[in-house]
Amino acid sequence: MSSVSVRPWPAAAALLCLSLFVALCLSPERAGAVERSRRGELKRVLVLHSFGREFRPWSEYARDIKAGLEAQSPWPLDIQEHALLTARFNNPGPEAPFVEYLHSLYQGAMPDIVLSIGAPAARFAQKYRARLFPNTPLILSAVEYRLIDRADLRDNDVVVAIRNDFVAAFDNILRLLPDTKSVAIVIGASPLEKFWIEEVKRELKSFDERLELVWYSDLSFEEILKRASALPPHTALFWGLMSVDAAGVAHESDIALRSLHAVANAPIFSYQEPFFGDSTVGGPMHLVGETTSRTVSAAIGILGGADPASIKYEPIGFGVPKYDWRELRRWGISESRLPPDSEVLFREPNIWQRYRWQMLLITAVFLVQAGLISGLLHERRRRRFAEVESRERLTELAHVNRYSTVGELTTSIAHELNQPLGSILTNAETAELLLKANSPDLDEIRQILADIRRDDQRASEVIRRLRAVLKKTPFEVKNIELNDTVREAIGLAKTVADGRRITLTYMPFQTELHVKGDPVQLQQVILNLIINAMDAVSDADTGKREVSVSTLRTGHQAEIRITDTGPGIAAPDLENVFDPFFTTKPQGMGMGLAIAKTIVEAHHGVIAASNQLAGGALFTIRLPMAR
Ligand code: ADP
């Protein structure tokens, strides 16, 4: 009889190979984790999600908790995650196969801790813990305290619950928008959402008088979008939850909220931080950070050997109210309406904050430019002031000079006045004699009276011209006709010329020459040049004693030429004749031509001295024609 003897060594080796094979088959990470666990370091965490890994708000809690665990754990962690898809459905499907799957997965390799995120996951964990992980500590996180099955809590359970305060959330809407008449509540149709519909209705009883609550729980999301785009005024939207709509369509992540925000014609409010930042106005809300820090510290404590029963937390209420600046602006909500301790986020930087350096640079350039401009303006004012000053001085000097010029004319003027006055006297005496006759010749007397009037006018004309040239007036620019202005000056000089037996001729240009200028000052210049010319002619030994004045037009300029038959100007003196105090005359002052030059230049003109080929000096004045 043969017997089969089983040798202990090959049997043990086969068992070891089998267990290794099973471990490797599970997954490469698990195999690695098992390996590290053997080294006594690795901690295994099982995370149970409620609807799916990307379902807000829980996805945000889960991400934060995982990051916190990884950052704070002194041990290497093996985090396994499973999502409870069955919670999405209105009629939860059979959970048994999922439970069995988990059972076979973790049997013999129990996690060190089980972490549920959200209410459906908490309920599942409580319900199946006896079968799946009877002695493993359980942390029920991010779950509203009303949804915890308190009767089924064990000693190695830790609850990190939150407390929804719908009254505070709706108070916030009325605080920000006191005219709100109705609030449309966006909520899905999963069992969890149905629970909340009843809870919210109960909690908001006190608002019955002030607000009309419109429930969108029996609408497809498509229909909700349609309604939200055409809401009546004074309506707000309240984003509850949208995991599964009435049509049975699941809405992952925050895509649903974003599409609502894109079409809604009313502001959207919510009480969950994970929904804040893109679409909602804000207010008091659950802050992820608080739940995370409690969950992480509980988990690390338990993994380090702490007794779960010793870790007790009160439900976490809403945190400090937060508001989205962009939404406040969009809906015209004044920041003065916000509660005093609130935080306003997402402020758009103004142009100064955004382009600080560029703006500072531009401002600096502006300031420098403004400084330069004001400096230049100041300089310009000073220059103007100086110009006015110098013009006044010029006027005064010119006036004094006119006196001296006219002084030179005194003898001839007296002579010119004497002549008509003498004629008047003779004529008056003759008329008296005629009147003594028995039958006076009235025609003769009439003739004599006409002569008297003519002589009187002649005398008056001399006095008028004299007064005109001597009057003290400020520099005054007028539109003048140059031919007439020159003629007037000639009129004054004529008698002097006659007295000195000098032929003074004048040839005006055939058409009028309009220039802008001060007639008195221009006459002074002409008079000065004529007197100088007469002086030169008087000194000359030549027989011809002639001074001629003419006006003409060259291009856009009017020209006055004064020539004489004198000896001309000595070549080296040509450069100096316009210098102040330059004179070759024993009694001369040497100021006449210097003043003439200043006056002409104040008229934007030029004055030049030269000698004629035939002898004698030629003075030319050019003035711009008036437009
Ligand atoms: P003043 O008549 O007191 O000398 P002006 O400035 O009028 O002063 O003239 C300066 C000098 O220019 C005169 O002394 C003279 O030498 C010269 N001058 C001016 N006009 C003539 C002229 N037509 N012919 C020759 N020399 C002249």
Short mmCIF file of C-alpha atoms and ligand atoms in Angstrom, two decimals, residues 528 532-533 536 564 568-569 577 582-585 588-594 617 619, ligand 1:
data_model
loop_
_atom_site.label_atom_id
_atom_site.label_comp_id
_atom_site.label_asym_id
_atom_site.label_seq_id
_atom_site.Cartn_x
_atom_site.Cartn_y
_atom_site.Cartn_z
CA ASN A 528 14.91 161.01 -38.20
CA ASN A 532 20.00 163.03 -40.99
CA ALA A 533 19.88 163.17 -44.79
CA ALA A 536 24.42 165.35 -44.65
CA ASP A 564 20.46 162.04 -50.33
CA GLY A 568 27.59 159.25 -47.81
CA ILE A 569 28.81 157.24 -44.83
CA VAL A 577 25.88 153.89 -37.46
CA PHE A 582 27.67 156.69 -32.41
CA THR A 583 27.85 160.13 -33.96
CA THR A 584 30.12 162.09 -36.20
CA LYS A 585 28.35 165.38 -35.49
CA GLY A 588 25.06 164.89 -32.09
CA MET A 589 23.81 162.45 -29.50
CA GLY A 590 24.16 159.29 -31.62
CA MET A 591 20.79 157.90 -30.44
CA GLY A 592 18.62 158.61 -33.51
CA LEU A 593 19.58 155.56 -35.61
CA ALA A 594 19.82 153.24 -32.56
CA ALA A 617 23.70 157.58 -48.43
CA PHE A 619 18.68 154.08 -45.94
P1 ADP B 1 23.19 161.78 -34.59
O1 ADP B 1 22.34 162.32 -35.69
O2 ADP B 1 22.87 162.40 -33.27
O3 ADP B 1 24.64 161.75 -34.88
P2 ADP B 1 22.21 159.29 -35.44
O4 ADP B 1 22.13 158.00 -34.74
O5 ADP B 1 20.97 159.81 -36.04
O6 ADP B 1 22.80 160.28 -34.42
O7 ADP B 1 23.30 159.18 -36.56
C1 ADP B 1 24.52 158.53 -36.30
C2 ADP B 1 25.56 158.85 -37.33
O8 ADP B 1 25.29 158.26 -38.57
C3 ADP B 1 25.64 160.27 -37.69
O9 ADP B 1 26.45 161.01 -36.75
C4 ADP B 1 26.34 160.23 -39.05
O10 ADP B 1 27.72 160.08 -38.95
C5 ADP B 1 25.79 158.96 -39.64
N1 ADP B 1 24.76 159.28 -40.62
C6 ADP B 1 23.43 159.13 -40.40
N2 ADP B 1 22.73 159.46 -41.53
C7 ADP B 1 23.64 159.79 -42.46
C8 ADP B 1 23.53 160.21 -43.84
N3 ADP B 1 22.36 160.34 -44.47
N4 ADP B 1 24.71 160.50 -44.48
C9 ADP B 1 25.88 160.34 -43.88
N5 ADP B 1 26.04 159.94 -42.60
C10 ADP B 1 24.92 159.67 -41.90
#
